[in-house]
Amino acid sequence: MQALSRLRLVKELVRADILPAAALHTVESAALRIVSGNGTRCQSFRVNSARYVASCPAIDQSAWLHTDQGHRAPYTAPPIINKREESFAVYLALPTKKSSHLTYIVKKCKELAVTSINRGLVSTAADDFFSSIWSLLDRHTHLHHGIFYAACASAAVHVAEAAQAQDLWCWDQASELVEALCNRLGPHWAQLGGITAGNMLQVLAKCQLQQGPVPPAHLDAATQQVSACCKDLNQQSVSVAAWSCARFYQRSDPTHFHALLKQLEEQALQWQNDEVRLQHAVTIIWSMARSHFLPSTRLLEKLTEVACLQTRCSVPHAAPDIEMLFLGYAWLGYPPPPQAMQALVDCFLEQRLQSHQVSNMAWALAVLGQLKLATFTSLLAHIRHPHLQDIKICRQLHFALEFLRPDIGVGPEYQHWQCVSEQLHMSWPRCPVDKKTGLLHQQVLNVLQDGLQLKCHKDTSIQREHGHDLFSIDILIEEQPGVPHDIAVEVDGPDNFIQSEPDKHRLLGPTAFRNLMLLRQVPCLITIPYYEWVDKGMHVAHTYLQDKLRTEGQCNLPDFVLPE
């Protein structure tokens, strides 16, 4: 493409009698060799053209020889800045005749700000960067170029992330700038390409993650444009859009992005397996899982095959990708084929692992029901700190260890498990349970206590030996007259279910794992799903719980009589 662009320019120069006609023949021959594949390099084309350009003082040689993917013609190349002269003022003084020039200035300002922040000039560099971008926008109020605005927004987020890594909070400045850019786009959202709209959606997701909810109008505009241009998205844009949907899942309507995720799924199914990068495949599975969106089995199998193919090629530093992949599997409750799972686990164990990666993988394998004691021991060998202080890491390891507990408390298998447990319990701190009671939980508790007159406790922890508060129950009904044994009651809200298939009421992997673990601690478990409880009157709610306790809890309770 670059060769053909230069060939067109040479033709124009020959017609204008600036270059000799021989230049056209030489450049045409070099371009033909490049296009036909006979030319092994582009160097010969560049050398020939430079020789003729050097003989003509009317042509800017540095502009001709400059290679920049963002410019179609050599005359649009930005001037070269001496490293010693780098500053925001120097960049703002560059010519801005074209939108590509503005994008280049934003890029250089971002690079300068991030470099300065990493060198310790955090506050000054961040303030100078945002002032420069605002100044650039004020000078071009008439311009409504989506790529330029997207570049400004992405640069603001990058600078805010770099500053946050140095313990400086400037997300308020970044969010203010992003909102102003979205307001300027206004009716011009429809002019954005799919990739640019996907980048803007990611910017909004990061701003909401750090600064709070973004205006719904901006979010809807970005989502609609990504959806309209979904067929034009490349692999990276599809994974970026899926990641953004996962970050926006906390909205009031959990199914708001499921239509877009369905389009992204159809786009991903068209990819060739050998052309998909591991990072993109993993991001798609994880994002759909965290959005409570169940992709098709075909897509899961396809992306799992991609992951196995990439790990066979000895991808370096694959541990974070495999960790995220198995977290997605665990949330969806989807165990991959045994051979693929074993290959991925083996590749994971060969990497240099951090403590959180070990705990996440152990927990994910336990949720999938695929964790073995030998694998757990191999994972623990990667933990280099004898005393873990991170509560989340310790709780995940406790869950994995409890999953491995043999059903029979005797025999070599139990002795092996007990040996591992006793050796490591001293290094794991106590893990308190922090559970918040919602409105639905409180309504069920009120009916049990006030209506059915049962002795109950809410948010009760069950302590195993070694005194660890590992499991928490929403409501625990004690053994009492009419209740032959303790009963655990779990109230499951919408966040406990796959939302893309509301009619099937499929539990998420962690919720199903919780039920399995609780059944090891109490004789009976009763679950109250939200779709069975919503909009029930007082008498219906009492009768519903009474029937549940009689059928599932083997309770002998008198008939409920509605008080007058």
Coordinates of C-alpha atoms in Angstrom, one line a residue:
M1 CA 0.0 0.0 0.0
Q2 CA 2.9 2.3 0.8
A3 CA 4.6 1.4 -2.4
L4 CA 1.5 2.2 -4.5
S5 CA 1.1 5.5 -2.7
R6 CA 4.6 6.6 -3.5
L7 CA 4.2 5.4 -7.1
R8 CA 1.2 7.7 -7.6
L9 CA 3.2 10.6 -6.2
V10 CA 6.1 9.9 -8.5
K11 CA 3.7 10.0 -11.5
E12 CA 2.4 13.4 -10.4
L13 CA 6.0 14.7 -10.0
V14 CA 6.9 13.4 -13.5
R15 CA 3.9 15.0 -15.1
A16 CA 4.9 18.3 -13.4
D17 CA 8.4 18.0 -14.8
I18 CA 9.9 17.9 -11.3
L19 CA 11.4 14.4 -11.7
P20 CA 12.9 12.8 -14.8
A21 CA 10.8 10.2 -16.7
A22 CA 13.4 7.6 -15.8
A23 CA 12.3 7.8 -12.2
L24 CA 8.9 6.6 -13.1
H25 CA 10.2 3.4 -14.8
T26 CA 12.5 2.5 -11.9
V27 CA 9.8 3.0 -9.2
E28 CA 7.2 1.2 -11.3
S29 CA 9.5 -1.8 -11.6
A30 CA 10.2 -1.9 -7.9
A31 CA 6.5 -1.5 -7.0
L32 CA 5.6 -4.4 -9.4
R33 CA 8.2 -6.7 -7.8
I34 CA 6.7 -5.8 -4.3
V35 CA 3.1 -6.3 -5.3
S36 CA 3.8 -9.6 -7.2
G37 CA 5.7 -11.0 -4.3
N38 CA 9.0 -11.2 -6.2
G39 CA 10.6 -8.4 -4.2
T40 CA 11.9 -9.8 -0.9
R41 CA 12.1 -6.4 0.7
C42 CA 10.8 -2.9 0.3
Q43 CA 14.2 -1.5 0.8
S44 CA 15.1 -1.4 -2.9
F45 CA 12.0 0.7 -3.6
R46 CA 12.8 3.2 -0.9
V47 CA 16.5 3.5 -2.0
N48 CA 15.6 4.1 -5.6
S49 CA 12.9 6.7 -4.8
A50 CA 15.2 8.4 -2.3
R51 CA 18.0 8.7 -5.0
Y52 CA 15.7 10.6 -7.3
V53 CA 14.2 12.7 -4.6
A54 CA 17.6 13.7 -3.3
S55 CA 18.4 15.2 -6.8
C56 CA 15.4 17.5 -6.6
P57 CA 15.5 20.4 -4.0
A58 CA 11.8 21.0 -4.4
I59 CA 10.9 17.9 -2.4
D60 CA 11.2 17.6 1.4
Q61 CA 13.4 14.5 1.8
S62 CA 12.5 13.8 5.4
A63 CA 8.8 13.9 4.6
W64 CA 9.3 11.6 1.6
L65 CA 11.3 9.0 3.6
H66 CA 9.1 9.1 6.7
T67 CA 7.1 5.9 7.3
D68 CA 3.9 6.3 9.3
Q69 CA 0.9 4.0 9.1
G70 CA -1.4 6.8 10.0
H71 CA -0.6 8.8 6.8
R72 CA -1.4 7.9 3.2
A73 CA 1.0 10.5 1.7
P74 CA 4.5 11.4 2.8
Y75 CA 3.7 15.1 2.9
T76 CA 1.3 14.6 6.0
A77 CA 4.1 13.2 8.1
P78 CA 4.6 15.1 11.4
P79 CA 7.9 16.9 12.0
I80 CA 10.6 15.1 13.9
I81 CA 11.0 16.4 17.4
N82 CA 14.4 16.3 19.2
K83 CA 14.1 14.3 22.4
R84 CA 15.7 17.2 24.3
E85 CA 13.0 19.5 23.1
E86 CA 10.1 17.4 24.1
S87 CA 7.4 19.3 26.1
F88 CA 3.7 19.9 26.0
A89 CA 4.2 23.4 24.6
V90 CA 6.3 22.1 21.7
Y91 CA 3.7 19.5 20.8
L92 CA 0.9 22.1 21.0
A93 CA 2.9 24.4 18.6
L94 CA 2.9 21.7 15.8
P95 CA 0.7 22.3 12.7
T96 CA -2.8 21.1 13.0
K97 CA -4.1 21.3 9.4
K98 CA -5.5 17.8 9.4
S99 CA -7.2 15.6 12.0
S100 CA -4.3 13.1 11.7
H101 CA -2.0 15.9 13.0
L102 CA -4.3 16.4 16.0
T103 CA -4.3 12.7 16.8
Y104 CA -0.5 12.6 16.6
I105 CA -0.2 15.5 19.0
V106 CA -2.5 13.8 21.5
K107 CA -0.5 10.6 21.2
K108 CA 2.8 12.4 21.9
C109 CA 1.3 14.3 24.8
K110 CA 0.1 11.0 26.3
E111 CA 3.5 9.4 25.9
L112 CA 5.2 12.4 27.5
A113 CA 2.8 12.4 30.4
V114 CA 3.1 8.7 31.1
T115 CA 6.9 8.8 30.9
S116 CA 7.0 11.8 33.2
I117 CA 4.7 10.1 35.7
N118 CA 6.8 7.0 35.8
R119 CA 9.8 9.1 36.5
G120 CA 8.2 10.7 39.5
L121 CA 6.7 13.9 38.1
V122 CA 3.2 12.7 38.8
S123 CA 1.1 15.8 39.7
T124 CA 2.8 18.2 37.3
A125 CA 2.7 15.8 34.3
A126 CA -1.0 14.9 34.9
D127 CA -2.1 18.6 35.2
D128 CA 0.0 19.7 32.2
F129 CA -1.5 16.9 30.1
F130 CA -5.1 17.7 30.9
S131 CA -4.5 21.4 30.4
S132 CA -2.9 20.7 27.0
I133 CA -5.8 18.5 25.8
W134 CA -8.3 21.1 26.9
S135 CA -6.3 23.8 25.1
L136 CA -6.2 21.7 22.0
L137 CA -10.0 21.2 22.1
D138 CA -10.7 24.9 22.7
R139 CA -8.7 25.8 19.6
H140 CA -10.7 23.4 17.5
T141 CA -14.3 23.8 18.7
H142 CA -15.6 23.5 15.1
L143 CA -14.1 20.0 14.6
H144 CA -16.2 16.9 15.2
H145 CA -13.8 14.2 14.3
G146 CA -14.6 10.9 16.1
I147 CA -11.1 9.4 15.8
F148 CA -9.6 12.6 17.3
Y149 CA -12.1 12.6 20.2
A150 CA -11.6 8.9 20.8
A151 CA -7.8 9.4 20.9
C152 CA -8.3 12.2 23.5
A153 CA -10.5 10.0 25.7
S154 CA -8.2 7.0 25.5
A155 CA -5.2 9.1 26.3
A156 CA -7.0 10.6 29.3
V157 CA -7.7 7.1 30.7
H158 CA -4.1 6.0 30.1
V159 CA -2.8 8.9 32.0
A160 CA -5.3 8.4 34.9
E161 CA -4.3 4.8 35.1
A162 CA -0.6 5.7 35.2
A163 CA -1.2 8.3 37.9
Q164 CA -3.2 5.9 39.9
A165 CA -0.3 3.4 39.9
Q166 CA 1.7 6.2 41.5
D167 CA -1.0 6.8 44.2
L168 CA -2.3 10.0 42.5
W169 CA -6.1 10.2 41.8
C170 CA -7.0 12.1 38.7
W171 CA -9.9 10.1 37.5
D172 CA -12.2 13.1 38.2
Q173 CA -10.3 15.1 35.6
A174 CA -10.4 12.2 33.1
S175 CA -14.1 11.6 33.6
E176 CA -14.8 15.3 33.1
L177 CA -12.8 15.3 29.9
V178 CA -14.5 12.1 28.6
E179 CA -18.0 13.5 29.3
A180 CA -17.2 16.7 27.5
L181 CA -15.9 14.7 24.5
C182 CA -19.1 12.6 24.4
N183 CA -21.2 15.8 24.6
R184 CA -19.3 17.2 21.6
L185 CA -19.9 14.0 19.6
G186 CA -23.6 14.4 20.1
P187 CA -25.3 13.6 16.8
H188 CA -22.0 12.5 15.3
W189 CA -21.9 9.1 17.2
A190 CA -23.3 7.5 14.0
Q191 CA -20.2 8.6 12.1
L192 CA -17.8 6.5 14.3
G193 CA -16.5 3.3 13.0
G194 CA -16.9 0.1 14.9
I195 CA -13.4 0.0 16.3
T196 CA -13.5 3.6 17.4
A197 CA -16.9 3.1 19.0
G198 CA -15.6 0.1 20.8
N199 CA -12.7 2.1 22.2
M200 CA -15.1 4.7 23.5
L201 CA -17.2 2.0 25.1
Q202 CA -14.1 0.8 26.9
V203 CA -13.3 4.3 28.0
L204 CA -16.7 4.7 29.5
A205 CA -16.5 1.4 31.2
K206 CA -13.2 2.3 32.9
C207 CA -14.6 5.7 34.0
Q208 CA -17.6 4.1 35.5
L209 CA -15.4 1.5 37.3
Q210 CA -13.4 4.2 39.0
Q211 CA -15.6 7.3 39.1
G212 CA -19.2 6.0 39.2
P213 CA -22.1 5.8 36.7
V214 CA -21.7 7.5 33.4
P215 CA -24.6 9.3 31.7
P216 CA -26.9 6.7 30.2
A217 CA -27.2 8.7 26.9
H218 CA -23.5 8.3 26.2
L219 CA -23.5 4.7 27.1
D220 CA -26.5 3.9 24.9
A221 CA -25.0 5.8 22.0
A222 CA -21.7 3.9 22.2
T223 CA -23.5 0.6 22.6
Q224 CA -25.8 1.2 19.6
Q225 CA -22.8 2.2 17.4
V226 CA -20.8 -0.9 18.3
S227 CA -23.8 -3.0 17.6
A228 CA -24.4 -1.3 14.2
C229 CA -20.8 -1.8 13.2
C230 CA -20.3 -5.2 14.8
K231 CA -19.4 -7.0 11.5
D232 CA -16.5 -4.5 11.0
L233 CA -14.9 -5.3 14.4
N234 CA -11.6 -7.1 14.6
Q235 CA -10.6 -9.6 17.3
Q236 CA -9.3 -7.0 19.7
S237 CA -12.4 -4.8 19.3
V238 CA -14.7 -7.8 19.9
S239 CA -12.8 -8.7 23.1
V240 CA -12.7 -5.0 24.2
A241 CA -16.5 -4.7 23.7
A242 CA -17.2 -7.9 25.6
W243 CA -14.9 -6.7 28.5
S244 CA -16.8 -3.4 28.6
C245 CA -20.2 -5.2 28.8
A246 CA -18.9 -7.2 31.8
R247 CA -17.8 -4.0 33.6
F248 CA -21.2 -2.4 32.9
Y249 CA -23.1 -5.4 34.3
Q250 CA -23.8 -3.6 37.6
R251 CA -26.6 -1.6 35.9
S252 CA -30.2 -2.0 37.1
D253 CA -31.0 -4.1 34.0
P254 CA -28.6 -7.0 33.9
T255 CA -29.8 -8.1 30.4
H256 CA -29.1 -4.6 28.9
F257 CA -26.0 -5.8 27.0
H258 CA -27.0 -9.3 26.1
A259 CA -28.2 -8.4 22.6
L260 CA -24.7 -6.9 21.9
L261 CA -23.0 -10.0 23.5
K262 CA -25.0 -12.2 21.1
Q263 CA -23.7 -10.2 18.1
L264 CA -20.2 -10.5 19.4
E265 CA -20.6 -14.2 19.8
E266 CA -21.7 -14.6 16.2
Q267 CA -18.7 -12.6 15.1
A268 CA -16.3 -14.7 17.1
L269 CA -17.7 -17.9 15.6
Q270 CA -16.5 -16.8 12.2
W271 CA -12.8 -16.6 13.2
Q272 CA -10.3 -19.2 12.1
N273 CA -8.9 -21.0 15.1
D274 CA -5.3 -20.6 14.1
E275 CA -5.7 -16.8 13.8
V276 CA -7.2 -16.2 17.2
R277 CA -4.9 -14.9 19.9
L278 CA -5.1 -16.5 23.4
Q279 CA -5.8 -13.2 25.1
H280 CA -8.8 -12.4 23.0
A281 CA -10.3 -15.9 23.4
V282 CA -9.9 -15.7 27.2
T283 CA -11.3 -12.2 27.5
I284 CA -14.5 -13.2 25.6
I285 CA -15.2 -16.2 27.8
W286 CA -14.5 -14.3 31.0
S287 CA -16.5 -11.3 30.0
M288 CA -19.5 -13.3 29.0
A289 CA -19.4 -15.3 32.2
R290 CA -19.2 -12.1 34.4
S291 CA -22.1 -10.7 32.4
H292 CA -24.1 -13.8 33.4
F293 CA -24.4 -14.5 29.7
L294 CA -24.2 -18.2 28.6
P295 CA -22.5 -18.5 25.2
S296 CA -23.2 -21.4 22.9
T297 CA -21.4 -24.7 23.5
R298 CA -20.0 -24.3 20.0
L299 CA -18.3 -21.0 21.0
L300 CA -17.0 -22.5 24.3
E301 CA -15.5 -25.5 22.5
K302 CA -14.0 -23.3 19.8
L303 CA -12.3 -20.9 22.1
T304 CA -11.1 -23.8 24.4
E305 CA -9.5 -25.4 21.3
V306 CA -7.9 -22.1 20.6
A307 CA -6.5 -21.9 24.1
C308 CA -5.1 -25.5 23.8
L309 CA -3.6 -24.7 20.4
Q310 CA -1.9 -21.6 21.8
T311 CA -0.5 -23.3 24.9
R312 CA 1.0 -26.1 22.7
C313 CA 3.0 -23.3 21.0
S314 CA 4.7 -22.5 24.3
V315 CA 3.2 -19.1 24.8
P316 CA 5.3 -17.3 27.4
H317 CA 3.6 -15.8 30.4
A318 CA 0.3 -17.6 29.8
A319 CA -0.6 -18.0 33.5
P320 CA -2.8 -14.9 33.7
D321 CA -4.8 -15.9 30.6
I322 CA -5.3 -19.5 31.8
E323 CA -6.3 -18.2 35.2
M324 CA -8.9 -15.9 33.7
L325 CA -10.1 -18.7 31.4
F326 CA -10.8 -21.1 34.3
L327 CA -12.5 -18.3 36.2
G328 CA -14.9 -17.9 33.3
Y329 CA -15.4 -21.7 33.1
A330 CA -16.2 -21.7 36.9
W331 CA -18.8 -18.9 36.7
L332 CA -20.5 -20.5 33.8
G333 CA -20.3 -24.0 35.4
Y334 CA -18.8 -25.3 32.1
P335 CA -16.1 -28.0 32.5
P336 CA -14.0 -28.2 29.4
P337 CA -13.2 -31.6 27.8
P338 CA -10.9 -33.7 30.1
Q339 CA -8.0 -33.8 27.7
A340 CA -8.1 -30.0 27.1
M341 CA -8.5 -29.3 30.8
Q342 CA -5.4 -31.4 31.7
A343 CA -3.3 -29.8 29.0
L344 CA -4.2 -26.3 30.2
V345 CA -3.6 -27.2 33.9
D346 CA -0.2 -28.7 33.0
C347 CA 0.7 -25.6 31.1
F348 CA -0.4 -23.4 34.1
L349 CA 1.7 -25.4 36.6
E350 CA 4.8 -24.9 34.4
Q351 CA 4.5 -21.1 34.7
R352 CA 5.9 -18.9 37.5
L353 CA 2.7 -18.2 39.6
Q354 CA 1.7 -15.6 42.1
S355 CA -0.4 -16.4 45.2
H356 CA -3.7 -15.0 43.8
Q357 CA -3.3 -17.0 40.6
V358 CA -2.8 -20.2 42.7
S359 CA -5.9 -19.5 44.8
N360 CA -8.1 -18.6 41.8
M361 CA -7.1 -21.7 39.9
A362 CA -7.7 -23.9 43.0
W363 CA -11.1 -22.4 43.6
A364 CA -12.1 -22.6 39.9
L365 CA -11.2 -26.3 39.7
A366 CA -13.1 -27.0 42.9
V367 CA -16.2 -25.2 41.5
L368 CA -16.0 -27.3 38.4
G369 CA -15.6 -30.4 40.5
Q370 CA -12.2 -31.2 38.8
L371 CA -9.7 -30.5 41.6
K372 CA -7.5 -33.3 42.8
L373 CA -5.4 -33.4 45.9
A374 CA -2.2 -33.9 43.8
T375 CA -3.0 -30.8 41.7
F376 CA -3.8 -28.8 44.9
T377 CA -0.5 -29.8 46.4
S378 CA 1.3 -28.8 43.2
L379 CA -0.4 -25.4 43.2
L380 CA 0.5 -24.8 46.9
A381 CA 4.1 -25.4 46.1
H382 CA 4.1 -22.1 44.1
I383 CA 3.1 -20.0 47.2
R384 CA 6.4 -18.6 48.5
H385 CA 5.1 -16.7 51.5
P386 CA 4.4 -19.0 54.5
H387 CA 1.9 -16.6 56.1
L388 CA -0.7 -15.4 53.7
Q389 CA -2.5 -12.2 54.8
D390 CA -4.9 -11.7 51.9
I391 CA -8.4 -12.7 53.1
K392 CA -9.7 -13.5 49.6
I393 CA -6.7 -15.8 48.8
C394 CA -7.1 -17.6 52.0
R395 CA -10.8 -18.1 51.7
Q396 CA -10.4 -19.5 48.2
L397 CA -7.8 -22.0 49.4
H398 CA -10.1 -23.0 52.3
F399 CA -12.9 -23.7 49.9
A400 CA -10.6 -25.8 47.7
L401 CA -9.3 -27.7 50.7
E402 CA -12.8 -28.3 52.1
F403 CA -13.9 -29.6 48.7
L404 CA -11.2 -32.2 48.8
R405 CA -12.2 -33.5 52.2
P406 CA -12.9 -37.2 51.8
D407 CA -16.5 -38.4 52.7
I408 CA -15.1 -41.1 55.0
G409 CA -12.9 -39.9 57.9
V410 CA -10.6 -42.9 57.9
G411 CA -8.2 -44.5 55.5
P412 CA -5.0 -43.4 53.7
E413 CA -6.8 -40.9 51.5
Y414 CA -8.2 -39.1 54.6
Q415 CA -4.8 -39.2 56.4
H416 CA -3.1 -37.6 53.3
W417 CA -5.7 -34.9 53.2
Q418 CA -5.5 -34.3 57.0
C419 CA -1.7 -34.1 56.7
V420 CA -1.9 -31.4 54.1
S421 CA -4.6 -29.6 56.1
E422 CA -2.7 -29.6 59.4
Q423 CA 0.5 -28.4 57.8
L424 CA -1.1 -25.4 56.1
H425 CA -3.7 -24.3 58.6
M426 CA -1.1 -22.7 60.8
S427 CA -0.1 -20.5 57.9
W428 CA -3.6 -19.4 57.0
P429 CA -5.1 -16.6 59.0
R430 CA -8.7 -16.6 60.2
C431 CA -11.2 -15.7 57.4
P432 CA -14.2 -13.8 58.7
V433 CA -17.4 -13.8 56.7
D434 CA -18.7 -10.4 55.6
K435 CA -22.2 -10.9 54.3
K436 CA -24.9 -8.3 53.8
T437 CA -28.6 -9.0 54.2
G438 CA -30.8 -7.8 51.4
L439 CA -34.5 -6.9 51.3
L440 CA -35.5 -10.3 50.0
H441 CA -33.6 -12.1 52.8
Q442 CA -35.2 -9.9 55.4
Q443 CA -38.7 -10.6 54.1
V444 CA -38.2 -14.4 54.2
L445 CA -36.8 -14.1 57.8
N446 CA -39.8 -12.0 58.9
V447 CA -42.2 -14.7 57.6
L448 CA -40.3 -17.5 59.3
Q449 CA -40.0 -15.7 62.7
D450 CA -43.2 -13.7 63.0
G451 CA -45.5 -15.8 60.9
L452 CA -44.4 -19.4 61.4
Q453 CA -43.0 -18.7 64.9
L454 CA -39.7 -20.5 64.2
K455 CA -36.4 -19.9 66.0
C456 CA -34.0 -18.6 63.3
H457 CA -30.7 -16.9 62.9
K458 CA -29.6 -14.8 60.0
D459 CA -26.1 -14.7 58.4
T460 CA -24.9 -17.6 60.5
S461 CA -21.3 -18.9 60.1
I462 CA -20.5 -22.5 60.4
Q463 CA -17.1 -23.2 62.0
R464 CA -15.1 -26.2 61.1
E465 CA -12.2 -27.5 63.2
H466 CA -9.3 -25.0 63.5
G467 CA -11.9 -22.3 64.1
H468 CA -12.2 -20.9 60.5
D469 CA -15.5 -19.1 59.6
L470 CA -15.7 -20.7 56.2
F471 CA -19.3 -21.0 55.4
S472 CA -22.2 -18.5 55.9
I473 CA -25.9 -19.3 55.7
D474 CA -28.5 -16.7 55.0
I475 CA -31.0 -18.1 57.5
L476 CA -30.4 -21.1 59.9
I477 CA -33.5 -22.7 61.4
E478 CA -32.6 -24.5 64.6
E479 CA -33.8 -28.0 65.6
Q480 CA -37.0 -27.4 67.6
P481 CA -40.5 -28.9 68.0
G482 CA -41.8 -29.7 64.5
V483 CA -38.3 -29.3 63.0
P484 CA -36.4 -32.6 63.3
H485 CA -32.9 -31.1 62.4
D486 CA -31.1 -27.9 61.5
I487 CA -32.2 -26.4 58.2
A488 CA -30.2 -24.0 56.1
V489 CA -32.2 -21.5 54.0
E490 CA -30.5 -19.7 51.1
V491 CA -32.3 -16.9 49.3
D492 CA -31.1 -16.6 45.7
G493 CA -31.5 -13.3 43.9
P494 CA -31.0 -12.6 40.2
D495 CA -27.2 -12.4 40.6
N496 CA -27.2 -16.2 41.4
F497 CA -28.6 -17.1 38.0
I498 CA -27.6 -17.1 34.3
Q499 CA -29.5 -14.1 32.9
S500 CA -29.4 -14.9 29.2
E501 CA -31.7 -17.9 29.7
P502 CA -34.2 -16.6 32.3
D503 CA -36.7 -19.4 31.5
K504 CA -34.3 -22.2 32.4
H505 CA -33.3 -20.7 35.8
R506 CA -29.8 -22.1 35.6
L507 CA -27.6 -21.4 38.6
L508 CA -24.1 -19.9 38.2
G509 CA -21.2 -22.1 39.0
P510 CA -20.3 -20.5 42.4
T511 CA -23.9 -20.8 43.6
A512 CA -24.1 -24.5 42.7
F513 CA -20.8 -25.0 44.5
R514 CA -22.1 -23.1 47.6
N515 CA -25.1 -25.5 47.8
L516 CA -22.8 -28.5 47.5
M517 CA -20.5 -27.3 50.3
L518 CA -23.4 -26.4 52.6
L519 CA -25.0 -29.8 52.2
R520 CA -21.8 -31.2 53.8
Q521 CA -22.4 -29.0 56.8
V522 CA -26.1 -29.2 57.5
P523 CA -28.6 -32.1 57.1
C524 CA -31.0 -30.0 54.9
L525 CA -30.7 -27.1 52.5
I526 CA -33.7 -25.2 51.2
T527 CA -33.2 -22.5 48.5
I528 CA -35.7 -19.7 47.9
P529 CA -35.3 -18.3 44.3
Y530 CA -36.3 -14.8 43.7
Y531 CA -38.7 -15.7 40.8
E532 CA -40.8 -17.8 43.2
W533 CA -41.0 -15.2 45.9
V534 CA -41.6 -11.9 44.1
D535 CA -45.1 -10.4 44.3
K536 CA -46.4 -12.9 46.9
G537 CA -49.0 -11.7 49.3
M538 CA -48.7 -12.3 53.1
H539 CA -50.9 -15.5 53.1
V540 CA -49.3 -16.9 49.9
A541 CA -45.8 -16.3 51.3
H542 CA -46.5 -18.1 54.6
T543 CA -48.1 -21.0 52.7
Y544 CA -45.2 -21.2 50.3
L545 CA -42.6 -21.4 53.0
Q546 CA -44.7 -23.8 55.0
D547 CA -45.0 -26.2 52.0
K548 CA -41.2 -25.9 51.4
L549 CA -40.4 -26.9 55.0
R550 CA -42.8 -29.8 54.9
T551 CA -41.7 -31.3 51.6
E552 CA -38.0 -30.5 51.5
G553 CA -37.3 -30.2 55.3
Q554 CA -39.5 -33.0 56.6
C555 CA -41.0 -30.6 59.1
N556 CA -44.3 -31.2 60.9
L557 CA -45.7 -27.7 61.1
P558 CA -49.3 -26.7 61.9
D559 CA -51.4 -25.1 59.2
F560 CA -50.8 -21.3 59.0
V561 CA -53.9 -19.2 59.9
L562 CA -53.9 -15.6 58.7
P563 CA -54.4 -13.4 61.7
E564 CA -57.5 -11.2 61.7

